[in-house]
Coordinates of C-alpha atoms and ligand atoms in Angstrom, one line a residue:
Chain A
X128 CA -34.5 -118.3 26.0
X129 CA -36.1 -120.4 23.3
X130 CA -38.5 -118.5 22.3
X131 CA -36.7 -115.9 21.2
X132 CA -34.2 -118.6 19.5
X133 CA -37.4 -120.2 17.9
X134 CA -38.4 -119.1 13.7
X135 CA -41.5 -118.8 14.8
X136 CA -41.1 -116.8 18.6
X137 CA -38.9 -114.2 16.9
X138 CA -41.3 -113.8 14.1
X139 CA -44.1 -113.6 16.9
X140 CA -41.7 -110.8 18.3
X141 CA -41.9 -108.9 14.9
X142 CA -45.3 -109.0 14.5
X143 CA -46.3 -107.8 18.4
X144 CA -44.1 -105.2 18.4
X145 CA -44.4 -103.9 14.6
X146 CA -48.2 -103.9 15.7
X147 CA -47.7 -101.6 19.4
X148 CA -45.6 -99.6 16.7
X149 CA -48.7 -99.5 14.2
X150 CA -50.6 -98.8 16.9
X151 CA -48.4 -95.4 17.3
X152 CA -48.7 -94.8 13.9
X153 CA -52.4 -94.6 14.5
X154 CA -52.9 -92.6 16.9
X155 CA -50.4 -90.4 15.9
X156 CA -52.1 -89.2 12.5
X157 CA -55.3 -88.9 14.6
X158 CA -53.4 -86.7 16.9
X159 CA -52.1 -84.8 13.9
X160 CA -55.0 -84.1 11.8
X161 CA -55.6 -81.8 14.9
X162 CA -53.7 -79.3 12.9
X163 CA -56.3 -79.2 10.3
X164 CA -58.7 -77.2 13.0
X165 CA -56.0 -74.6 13.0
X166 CA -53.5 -73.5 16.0
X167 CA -56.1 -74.1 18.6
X168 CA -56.2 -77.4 17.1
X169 CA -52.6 -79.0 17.3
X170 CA -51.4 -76.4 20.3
X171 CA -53.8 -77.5 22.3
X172 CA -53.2 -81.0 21.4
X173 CA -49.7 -80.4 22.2
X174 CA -50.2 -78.9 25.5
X175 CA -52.5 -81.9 26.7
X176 CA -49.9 -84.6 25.1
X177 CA -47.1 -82.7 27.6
X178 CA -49.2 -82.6 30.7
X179 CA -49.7 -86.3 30.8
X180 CA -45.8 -86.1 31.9
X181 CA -44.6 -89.5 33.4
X182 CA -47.2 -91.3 31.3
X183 CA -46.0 -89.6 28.3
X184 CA -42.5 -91.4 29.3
X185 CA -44.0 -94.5 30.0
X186 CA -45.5 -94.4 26.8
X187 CA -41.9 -92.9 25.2
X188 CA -40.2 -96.1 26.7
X189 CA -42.4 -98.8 25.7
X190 CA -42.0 -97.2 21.9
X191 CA -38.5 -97.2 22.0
X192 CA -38.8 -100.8 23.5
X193 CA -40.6 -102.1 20.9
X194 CA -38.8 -100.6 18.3
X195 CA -35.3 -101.8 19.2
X196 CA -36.8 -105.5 19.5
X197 CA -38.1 -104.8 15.9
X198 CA -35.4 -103.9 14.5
X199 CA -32.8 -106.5 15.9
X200 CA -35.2 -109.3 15.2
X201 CA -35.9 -107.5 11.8
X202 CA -32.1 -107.8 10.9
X203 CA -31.5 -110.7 12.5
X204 CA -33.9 -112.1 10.9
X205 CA -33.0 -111.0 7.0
X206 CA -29.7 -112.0 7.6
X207 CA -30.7 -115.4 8.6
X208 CA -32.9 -115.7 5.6
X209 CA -30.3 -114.4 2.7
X210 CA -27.6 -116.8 4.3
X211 CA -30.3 -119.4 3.8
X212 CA -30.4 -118.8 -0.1
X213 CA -26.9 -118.1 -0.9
X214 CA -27.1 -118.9 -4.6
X215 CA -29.7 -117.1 -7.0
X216 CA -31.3 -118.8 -9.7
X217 CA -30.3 -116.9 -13.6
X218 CA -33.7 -116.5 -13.9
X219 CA -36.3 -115.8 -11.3
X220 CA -40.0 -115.2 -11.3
X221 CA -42.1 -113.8 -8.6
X222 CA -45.4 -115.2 -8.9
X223 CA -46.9 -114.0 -4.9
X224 CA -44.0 -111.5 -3.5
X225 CA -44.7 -108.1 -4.2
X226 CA -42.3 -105.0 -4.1
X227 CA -43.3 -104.4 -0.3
X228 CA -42.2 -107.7 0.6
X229 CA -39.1 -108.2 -0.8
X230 CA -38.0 -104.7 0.3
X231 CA -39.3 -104.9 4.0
X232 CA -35.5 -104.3 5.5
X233 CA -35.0 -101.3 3.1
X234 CA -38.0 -99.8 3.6
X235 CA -37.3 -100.5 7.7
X236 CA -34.4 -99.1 7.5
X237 CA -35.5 -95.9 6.0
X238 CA -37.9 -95.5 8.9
X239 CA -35.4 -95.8 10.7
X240 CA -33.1 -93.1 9.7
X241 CA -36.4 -90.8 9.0
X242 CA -37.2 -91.5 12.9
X243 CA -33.9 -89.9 13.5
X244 CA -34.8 -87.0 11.7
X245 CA -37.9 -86.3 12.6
X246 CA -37.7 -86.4 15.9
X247 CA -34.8 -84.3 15.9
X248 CA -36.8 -81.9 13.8
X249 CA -40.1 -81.9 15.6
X250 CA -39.5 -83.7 18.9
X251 CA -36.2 -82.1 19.8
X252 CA -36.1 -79.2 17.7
X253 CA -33.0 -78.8 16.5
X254 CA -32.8 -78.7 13.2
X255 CA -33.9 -75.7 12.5
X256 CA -34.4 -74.0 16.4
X257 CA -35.6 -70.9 14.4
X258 CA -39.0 -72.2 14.8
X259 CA -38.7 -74.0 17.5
X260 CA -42.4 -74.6 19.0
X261 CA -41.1 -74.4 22.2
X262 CA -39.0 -71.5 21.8
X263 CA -42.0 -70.0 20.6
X264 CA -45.0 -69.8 22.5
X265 CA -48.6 -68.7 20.9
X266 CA -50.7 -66.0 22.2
X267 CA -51.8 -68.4 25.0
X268 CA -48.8 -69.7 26.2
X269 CA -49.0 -73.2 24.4
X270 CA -46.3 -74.3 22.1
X271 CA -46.6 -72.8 19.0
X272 CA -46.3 -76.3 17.0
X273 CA -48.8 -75.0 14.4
X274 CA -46.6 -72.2 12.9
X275 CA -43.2 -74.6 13.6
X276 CA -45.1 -77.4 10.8
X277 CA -46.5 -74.7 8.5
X278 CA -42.9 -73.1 8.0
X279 CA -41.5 -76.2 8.0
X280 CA -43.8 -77.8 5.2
X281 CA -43.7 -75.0 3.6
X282 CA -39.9 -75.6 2.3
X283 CA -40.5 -77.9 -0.5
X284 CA -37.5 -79.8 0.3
X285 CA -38.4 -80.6 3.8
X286 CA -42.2 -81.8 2.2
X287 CA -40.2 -83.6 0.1
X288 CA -38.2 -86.0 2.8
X289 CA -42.0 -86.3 4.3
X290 CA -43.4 -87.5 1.8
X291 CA -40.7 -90.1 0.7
X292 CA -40.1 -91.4 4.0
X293 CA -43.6 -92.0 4.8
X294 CA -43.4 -93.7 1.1
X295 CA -41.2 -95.9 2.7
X296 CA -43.9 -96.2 5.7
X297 CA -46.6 -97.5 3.7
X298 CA -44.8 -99.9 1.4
X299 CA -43.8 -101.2 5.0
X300 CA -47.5 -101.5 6.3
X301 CA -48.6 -102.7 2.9
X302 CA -47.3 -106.0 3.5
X303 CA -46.9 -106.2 7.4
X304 CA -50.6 -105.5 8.4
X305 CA -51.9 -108.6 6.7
X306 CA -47.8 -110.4 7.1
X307 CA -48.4 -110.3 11.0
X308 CA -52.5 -111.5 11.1
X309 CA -50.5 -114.5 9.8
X310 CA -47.7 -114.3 11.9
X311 CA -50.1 -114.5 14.8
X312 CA -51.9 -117.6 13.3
X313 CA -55.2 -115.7 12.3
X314 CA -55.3 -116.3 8.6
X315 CA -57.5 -118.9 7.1
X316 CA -59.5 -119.3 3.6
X317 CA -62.3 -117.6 5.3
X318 CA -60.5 -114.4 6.4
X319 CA -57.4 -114.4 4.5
X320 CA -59.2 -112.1 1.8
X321 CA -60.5 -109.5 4.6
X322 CA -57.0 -109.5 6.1
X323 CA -55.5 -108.7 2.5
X324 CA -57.6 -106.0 1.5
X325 CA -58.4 -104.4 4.6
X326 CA -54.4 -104.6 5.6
X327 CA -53.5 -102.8 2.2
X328 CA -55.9 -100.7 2.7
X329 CA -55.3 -99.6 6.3
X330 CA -51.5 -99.2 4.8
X331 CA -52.7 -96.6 2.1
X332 CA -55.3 -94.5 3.8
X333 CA -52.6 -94.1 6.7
X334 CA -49.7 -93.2 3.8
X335 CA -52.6 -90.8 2.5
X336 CA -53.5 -89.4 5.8
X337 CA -49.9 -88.1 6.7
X338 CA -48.8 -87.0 3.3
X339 CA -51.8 -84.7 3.4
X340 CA -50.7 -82.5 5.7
X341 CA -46.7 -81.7 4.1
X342 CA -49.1 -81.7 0.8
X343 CA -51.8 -79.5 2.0
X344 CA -49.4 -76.3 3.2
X345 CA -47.2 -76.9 0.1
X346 CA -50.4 -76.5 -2.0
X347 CA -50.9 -73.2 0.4
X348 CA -54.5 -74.6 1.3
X349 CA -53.7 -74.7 4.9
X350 CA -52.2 -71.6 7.1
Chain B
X114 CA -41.2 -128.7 -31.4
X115 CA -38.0 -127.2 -31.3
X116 CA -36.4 -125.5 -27.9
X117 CA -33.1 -124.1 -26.9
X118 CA -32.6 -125.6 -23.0
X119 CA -30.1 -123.6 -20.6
X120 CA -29.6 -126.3 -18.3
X121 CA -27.3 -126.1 -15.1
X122 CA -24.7 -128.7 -14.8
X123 CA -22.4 -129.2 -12.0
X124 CA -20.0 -132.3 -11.9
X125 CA -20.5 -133.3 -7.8
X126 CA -21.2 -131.4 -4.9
X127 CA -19.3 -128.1 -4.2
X128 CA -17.8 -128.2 -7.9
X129 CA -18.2 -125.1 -9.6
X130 CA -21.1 -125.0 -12.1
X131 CA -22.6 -123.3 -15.1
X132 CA -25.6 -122.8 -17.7
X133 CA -24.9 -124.7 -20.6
X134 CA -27.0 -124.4 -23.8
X135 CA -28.7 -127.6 -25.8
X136 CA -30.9 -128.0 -28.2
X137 CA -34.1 -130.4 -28.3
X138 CA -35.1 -131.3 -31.5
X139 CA -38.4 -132.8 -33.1
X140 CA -40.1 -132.7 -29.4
X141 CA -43.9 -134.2 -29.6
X142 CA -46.2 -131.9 -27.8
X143 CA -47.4 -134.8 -25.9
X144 CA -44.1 -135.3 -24.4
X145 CA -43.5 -134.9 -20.7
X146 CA -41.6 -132.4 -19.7
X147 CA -38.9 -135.3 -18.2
X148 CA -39.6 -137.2 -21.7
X149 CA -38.3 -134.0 -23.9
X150 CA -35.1 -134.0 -21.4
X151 CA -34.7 -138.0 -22.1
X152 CA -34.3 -137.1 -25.7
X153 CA -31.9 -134.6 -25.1
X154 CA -29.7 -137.1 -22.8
X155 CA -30.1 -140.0 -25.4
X156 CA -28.4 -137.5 -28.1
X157 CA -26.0 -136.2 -25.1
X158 CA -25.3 -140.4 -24.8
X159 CA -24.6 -141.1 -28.5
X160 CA -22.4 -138.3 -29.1
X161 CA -20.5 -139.7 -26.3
X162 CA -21.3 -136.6 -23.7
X163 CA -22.4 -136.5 -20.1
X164 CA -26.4 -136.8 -19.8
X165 CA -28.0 -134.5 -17.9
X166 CA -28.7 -135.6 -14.2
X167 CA -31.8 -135.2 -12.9
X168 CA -34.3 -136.9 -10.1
X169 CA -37.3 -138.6 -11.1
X170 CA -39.3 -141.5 -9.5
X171 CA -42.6 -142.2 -10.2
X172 CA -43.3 -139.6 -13.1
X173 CA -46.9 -139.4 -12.0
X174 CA -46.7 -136.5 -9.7
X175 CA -47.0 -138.4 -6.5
X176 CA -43.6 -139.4 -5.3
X177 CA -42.0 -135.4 -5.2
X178 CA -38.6 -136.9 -6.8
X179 CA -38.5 -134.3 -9.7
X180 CA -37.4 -130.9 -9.1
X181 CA -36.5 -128.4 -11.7
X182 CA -36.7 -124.8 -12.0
X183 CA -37.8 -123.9 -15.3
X184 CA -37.8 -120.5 -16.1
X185 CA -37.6 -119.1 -12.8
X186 CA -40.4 -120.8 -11.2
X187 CA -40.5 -124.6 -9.6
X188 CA -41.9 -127.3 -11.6
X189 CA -42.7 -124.7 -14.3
X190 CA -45.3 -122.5 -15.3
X191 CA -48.2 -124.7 -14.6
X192 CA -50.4 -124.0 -11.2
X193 CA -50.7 -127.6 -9.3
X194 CA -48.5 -129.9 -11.6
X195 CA -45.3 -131.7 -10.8
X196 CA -42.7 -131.0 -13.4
X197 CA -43.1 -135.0 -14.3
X198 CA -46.8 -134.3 -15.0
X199 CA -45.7 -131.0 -17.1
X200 CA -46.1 -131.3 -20.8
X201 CA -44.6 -129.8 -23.3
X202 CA -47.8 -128.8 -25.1
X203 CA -47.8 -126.3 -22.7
X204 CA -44.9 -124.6 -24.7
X205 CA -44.2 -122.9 -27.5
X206 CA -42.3 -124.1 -30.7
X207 CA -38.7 -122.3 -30.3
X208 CA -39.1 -121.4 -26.2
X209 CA -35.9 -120.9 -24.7
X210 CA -36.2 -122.5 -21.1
X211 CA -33.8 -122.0 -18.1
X212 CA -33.1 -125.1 -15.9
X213 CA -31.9 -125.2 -13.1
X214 CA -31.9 -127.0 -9.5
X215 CA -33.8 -126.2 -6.4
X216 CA -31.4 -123.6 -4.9
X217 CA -31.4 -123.3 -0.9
X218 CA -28.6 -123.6 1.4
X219 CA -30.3 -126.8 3.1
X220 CA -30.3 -128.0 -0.8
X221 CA -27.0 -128.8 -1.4
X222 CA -26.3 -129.7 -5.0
X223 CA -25.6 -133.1 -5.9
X224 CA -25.1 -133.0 -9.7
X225 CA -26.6 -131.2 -12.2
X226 CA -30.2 -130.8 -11.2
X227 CA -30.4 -133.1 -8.4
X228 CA -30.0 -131.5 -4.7
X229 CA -30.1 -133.4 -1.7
X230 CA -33.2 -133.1 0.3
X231 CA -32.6 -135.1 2.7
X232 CA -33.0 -132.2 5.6
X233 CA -36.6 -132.3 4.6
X234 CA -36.7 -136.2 6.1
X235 CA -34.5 -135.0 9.2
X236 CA -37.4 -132.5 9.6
X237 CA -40.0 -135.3 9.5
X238 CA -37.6 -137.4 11.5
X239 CA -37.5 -135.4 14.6
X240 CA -41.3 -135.1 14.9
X241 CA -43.5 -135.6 11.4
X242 CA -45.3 -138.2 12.8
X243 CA -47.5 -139.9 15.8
X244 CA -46.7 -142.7 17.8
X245 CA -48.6 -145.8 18.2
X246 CA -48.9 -149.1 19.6
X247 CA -48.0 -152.0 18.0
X248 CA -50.4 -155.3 18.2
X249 CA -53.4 -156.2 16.5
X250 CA -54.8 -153.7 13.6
X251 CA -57.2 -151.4 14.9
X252 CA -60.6 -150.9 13.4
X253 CA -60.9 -148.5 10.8
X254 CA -62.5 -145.3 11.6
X255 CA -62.7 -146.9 15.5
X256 CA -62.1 -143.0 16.5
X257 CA -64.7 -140.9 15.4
X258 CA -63.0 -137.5 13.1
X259 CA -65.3 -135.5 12.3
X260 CA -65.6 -134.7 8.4
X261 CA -64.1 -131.0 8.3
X262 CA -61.2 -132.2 10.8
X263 CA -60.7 -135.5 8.1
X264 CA -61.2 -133.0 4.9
X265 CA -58.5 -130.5 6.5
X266 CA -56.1 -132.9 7.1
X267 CA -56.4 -134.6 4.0
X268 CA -55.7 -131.5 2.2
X269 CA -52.5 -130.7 4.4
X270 CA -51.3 -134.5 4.0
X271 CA -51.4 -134.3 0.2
X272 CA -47.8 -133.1 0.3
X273 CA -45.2 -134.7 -1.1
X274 CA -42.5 -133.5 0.1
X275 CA -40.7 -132.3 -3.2
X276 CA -39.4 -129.2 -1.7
X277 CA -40.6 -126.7 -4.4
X278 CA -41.9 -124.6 -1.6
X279 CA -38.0 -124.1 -0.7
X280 CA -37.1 -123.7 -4.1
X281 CA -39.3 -120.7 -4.5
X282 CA -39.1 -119.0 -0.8
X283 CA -36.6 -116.0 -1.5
X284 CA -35.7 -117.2 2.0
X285 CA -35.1 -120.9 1.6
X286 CA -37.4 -121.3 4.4
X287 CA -39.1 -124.8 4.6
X288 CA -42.2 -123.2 6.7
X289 CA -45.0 -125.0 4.3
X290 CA -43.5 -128.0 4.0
X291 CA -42.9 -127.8 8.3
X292 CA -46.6 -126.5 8.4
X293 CA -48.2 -129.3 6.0
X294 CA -46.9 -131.9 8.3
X295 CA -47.7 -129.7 11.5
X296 CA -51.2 -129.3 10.4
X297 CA -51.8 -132.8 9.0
X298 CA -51.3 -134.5 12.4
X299 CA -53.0 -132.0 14.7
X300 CA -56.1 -131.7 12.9
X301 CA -56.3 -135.8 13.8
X302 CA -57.1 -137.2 17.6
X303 CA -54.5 -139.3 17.3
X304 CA -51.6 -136.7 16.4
X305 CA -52.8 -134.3 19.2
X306 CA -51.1 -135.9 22.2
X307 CA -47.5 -135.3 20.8
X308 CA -49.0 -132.0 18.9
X309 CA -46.8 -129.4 21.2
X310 CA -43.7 -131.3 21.0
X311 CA -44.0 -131.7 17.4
X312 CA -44.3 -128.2 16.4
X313 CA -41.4 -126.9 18.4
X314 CA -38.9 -130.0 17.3
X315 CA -40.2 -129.8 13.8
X316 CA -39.5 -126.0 14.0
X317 CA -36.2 -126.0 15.6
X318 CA -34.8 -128.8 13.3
X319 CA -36.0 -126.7 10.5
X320 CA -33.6 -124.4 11.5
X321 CA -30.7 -126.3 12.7
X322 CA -30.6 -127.8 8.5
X323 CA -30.3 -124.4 7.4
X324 CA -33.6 -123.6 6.1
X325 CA -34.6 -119.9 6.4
X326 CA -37.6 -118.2 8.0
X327 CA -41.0 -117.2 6.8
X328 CA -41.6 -113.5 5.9
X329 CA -45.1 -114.2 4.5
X330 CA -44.4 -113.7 1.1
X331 CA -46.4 -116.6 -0.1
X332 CA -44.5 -117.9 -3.2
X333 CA -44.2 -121.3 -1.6
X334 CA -48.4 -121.7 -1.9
X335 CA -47.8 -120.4 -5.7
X336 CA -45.9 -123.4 -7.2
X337 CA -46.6 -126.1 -4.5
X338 CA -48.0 -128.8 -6.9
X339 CA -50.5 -129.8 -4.2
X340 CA -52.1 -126.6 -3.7
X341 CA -51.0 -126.7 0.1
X342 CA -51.8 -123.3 1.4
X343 CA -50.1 -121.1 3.7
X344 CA -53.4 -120.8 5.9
X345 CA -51.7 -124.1 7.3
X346 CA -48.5 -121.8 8.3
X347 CA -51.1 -119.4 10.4
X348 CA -51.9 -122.9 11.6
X349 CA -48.6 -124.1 12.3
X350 CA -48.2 -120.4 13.9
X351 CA -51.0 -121.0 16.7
X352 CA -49.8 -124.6 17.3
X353 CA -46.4 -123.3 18.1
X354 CA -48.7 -120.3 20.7
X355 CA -50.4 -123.1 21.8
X356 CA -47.1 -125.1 22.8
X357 CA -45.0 -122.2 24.5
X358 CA -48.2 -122.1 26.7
X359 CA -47.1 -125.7 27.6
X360 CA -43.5 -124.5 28.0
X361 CA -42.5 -125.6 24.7
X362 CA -38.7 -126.2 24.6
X363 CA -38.6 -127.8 28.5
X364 CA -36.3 -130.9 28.1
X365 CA -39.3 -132.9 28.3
X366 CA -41.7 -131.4 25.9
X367 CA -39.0 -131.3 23.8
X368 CA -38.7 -134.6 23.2
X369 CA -41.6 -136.4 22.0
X370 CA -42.1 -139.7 23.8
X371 CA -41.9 -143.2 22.5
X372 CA -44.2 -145.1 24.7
Ligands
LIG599 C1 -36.0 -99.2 11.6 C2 -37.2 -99.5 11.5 C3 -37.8 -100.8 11.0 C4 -37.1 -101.9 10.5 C5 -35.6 -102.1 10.3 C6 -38.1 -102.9 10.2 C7 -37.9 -104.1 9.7 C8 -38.8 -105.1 9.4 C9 -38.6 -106.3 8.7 C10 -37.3 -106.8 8.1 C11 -39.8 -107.0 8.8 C12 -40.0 -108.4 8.1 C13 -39.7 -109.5 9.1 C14 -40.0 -110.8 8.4 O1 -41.0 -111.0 7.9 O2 -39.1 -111.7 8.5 C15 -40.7 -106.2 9.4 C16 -42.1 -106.6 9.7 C17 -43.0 -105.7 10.2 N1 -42.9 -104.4 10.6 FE1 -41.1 -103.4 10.5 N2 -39.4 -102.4 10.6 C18 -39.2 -101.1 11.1 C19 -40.1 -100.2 11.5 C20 -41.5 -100.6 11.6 C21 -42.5 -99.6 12.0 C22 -42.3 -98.2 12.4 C23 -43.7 -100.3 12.0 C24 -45.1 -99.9 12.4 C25 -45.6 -98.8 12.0 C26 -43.4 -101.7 11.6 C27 -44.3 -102.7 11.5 C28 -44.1 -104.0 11.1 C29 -45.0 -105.0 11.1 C30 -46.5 -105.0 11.6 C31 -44.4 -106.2 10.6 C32 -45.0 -107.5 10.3 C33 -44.5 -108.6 11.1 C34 -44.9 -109.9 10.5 O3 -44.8 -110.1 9.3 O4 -45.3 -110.8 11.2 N3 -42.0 -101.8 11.3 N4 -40.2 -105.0 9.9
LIG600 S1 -41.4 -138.0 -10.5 FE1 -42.7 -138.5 -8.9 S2 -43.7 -136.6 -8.6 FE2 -42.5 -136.2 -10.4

């Protein structure tokens, strides 16, 4: 199709689906500050999440939809554009790029992996099944996903991979909120300096958001 | 002044090439930057050496012939100034400067520091400009542009066409150059009628020389010597929205028409 052959309809591509992605992001540090009201909190959040059922899916599979478009087009992409440049200069200044930009595959990649992880961990449970939410109901019935993150967090080493990945989350975001207003053709002299500061800013108070909770039951403030 | 150059030399096109070091000696601070490297190449000439190659036209920052890399960034260190226009006042006695070509796969090197560009006219060939009738001259100002739409497109039309903006994108993408010229003509009534067709030929033809693609890292809008900015990229990016609405790609938007 030519859109998707086009440099600008793949990059359109990227920025649509790294936004639905975003999007996710979102909502799912809402959804998990829910722990911060204690087990009735996140349990109960967890129960209503699981009785949307089919939705749920639905939801599942446009995620996974989006994500596999993002990362093709992401590599495709970044292979395209060092093949473009196959000689370096002996001496190179950046005058405009910033770490977050020139690392944008790395930093994707690392998501990538710490997806795998993490849903294993939380979603599927089988990293450690000892705590298992599922395996382990509360006093009410509901998933107990409250004591599954506060033993998990509690091992400094799996705080630890939290924290980094979601390093590698916001160095992401830093550049890719304001990359795909761009992308998308919304930039001009008049809101390119909104889109800058409120896109790094969005980035950070979402890296801040997450890490608080690993943070917050290492520190022994929560549970 | 006195400066130790590393300059690249490369016999032809594919040969192998290297940093080589020179000195230049007694250099007036109200040399141009091209003037301090015609001193070098007169001493290069009378000890019966190679001069050093390098492309130059008008030497009054308007043609976009001269392209060096000095020190890592294109044209040098000076915001909005062609590397003609760059003098050497603007150095220090004893700098050590690094020069080399515009390196990008679509810039293949000729010799030394000169690189063919021509992709960036193949670019412009298959849709950087609008058609018209020949016959007698038309009025001036006979359509009506109104002032902001004149002023915008002025400011994308001032570029040259040097290619710095390819020299510096880690991706050897040629999107501000593409956009300049995308911009320009659509912001005019008379560059509107072929304004889909332009963006997605200009775009694909981009590609097909080898240039890479934008990842919004603006160092093309740091060293352009015209101050074109990337907001016309965002610009070039709703043009190309606009088109694919129009079924962009179709044999026959695809071809901008003659008549
Ligand atoms: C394995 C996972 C991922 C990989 C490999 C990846 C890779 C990339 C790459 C290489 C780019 C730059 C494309 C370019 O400018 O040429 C990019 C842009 C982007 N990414 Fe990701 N990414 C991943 C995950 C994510 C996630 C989880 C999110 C959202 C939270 C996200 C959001 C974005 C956004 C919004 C852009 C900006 C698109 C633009 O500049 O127009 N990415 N990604
Ligand atoms: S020689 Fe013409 S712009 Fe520098």
């Amino acid at each position: 199709m030519h859109f998707l052959k086009s440099t600008v309809g793949r990059k359109l591509v990227m920025a649509v689906s790294g936004t639905v992605l975003l999007v996710f992001v979102v909502v799912h540090l809402l959804g998990n500050t829910t722990i911060y009201s204690g087990p009735d909190g996140i349990n109960a959040y967890a129960r209503a999440l699981r009785s949307l059922g089919p939705l749920l899916w639905a939801f599942r599979l446009i995620l996974v939809a989006m994500f596999i478009l993002h990362v093709f087009y992401g590599i495709q992409l970044t292979l395209e554009n060092r093949a473009a440049k196959p000689e370096a200069y002996a001496v190179r200044k950046h005058i405009e790029s910033t770490f977050s930009s020139i690392t944008m595959i790395w930093t994707g990649l690392l998501i990538g992996a710490f997806i795998v992880y993490h849903l294993l961990h939380f979603t599927f449970q089988v990293t450690n099944p000892g705590i298992s939410a599922s395996r382990h109901p509360d006093a009410l019935g509901r998933p107990d996903v409250f004591t599954m993150v506060l033993l998990s967090f509690r091992k400094f080493f799996v705080s630890l991979i939290y924290v980094g990945a979601l390093g590698a989350l916001g160095l992401h975001l830093l550049h890719s909120i304001e990359g795909s207003f761009q992308t998308v053709g919304l930039n001009s002299d008049r809101t390119f300096p909104v889109i800058r500061k409120g896109g790094r800013l969005a980035a950070l108070l979402i890296y801040f958001g997450y890490i608080s909770i690993p943070i917050v039951i290492l520190a022994g403030i929560l549970g | 002044m006195n400066l130790t150059l590393f300059v690249w030399r490369q016999k032809g096109p594919g040969a192998q090439g290297g940093l080589e070091e020179y000195q230049a000696k007694d250099i007036s601070p109200d040399m141009s930057f091209l003037e301090m490297l015609d001193v070098v190449n007169e001493d290069l000439i009378k000890d019966g050496k190679n001069p050093i190659a390098f492309d130059h036209d008008c030497r009054e920052g308007i043609c976009g012939m001269c392209s060096q890399v000095v020190n890592g960034v294109p044209h040098g260190p000076r915001e909005r100034t062609t590397i003609c226009q760059l003098h050497m006042r603007h150095f220090r006695d004893g700098d050590a400067l690094y020069i080399e070509p515009w390196r990008a796969r679509a810039f293949p090197v000729i010799k030394d520091l000169i690189v063919d560009r021509t992709s960036l006219d193949r670019i412009i060939q298959s849709g950087g400009y609008m058609s018209v009738h020949t016959g007698g001259v038309p009025d001036a100002n006979a359509v009506l542009i109104p002032k902001h739409d004149a002023d915008t497109a002025m400011d994308a039309a001032e570029c040259i066409g040097c290619g710095a903006c390819v020299a510096a994108c880690p991706n050897g993408s040629a999107m501000l150059f593409a956009a300049a010229k995308v911009a320009h003509l659509a912001q005019l009534p008379q560059g509107r009628a072929e304004a889909a067709q332009r963006v997605c030929v200009m775009t694909e033809a981009m590609l097909k020389e080898g240039f890479g693609n934008c990842s919004n890292h603006y160092e093309c809008q740091a060293v352009c010597p015209k101050g074109i900015k990337v907001k016309f990229i965002a610009k070039l990016n709703r043009e190309f929205l606009k088109a694919e609405l129009r079924s962009c790609g179709t044999p026959e938007a695809g071809t901008p028409s003659r008549d």
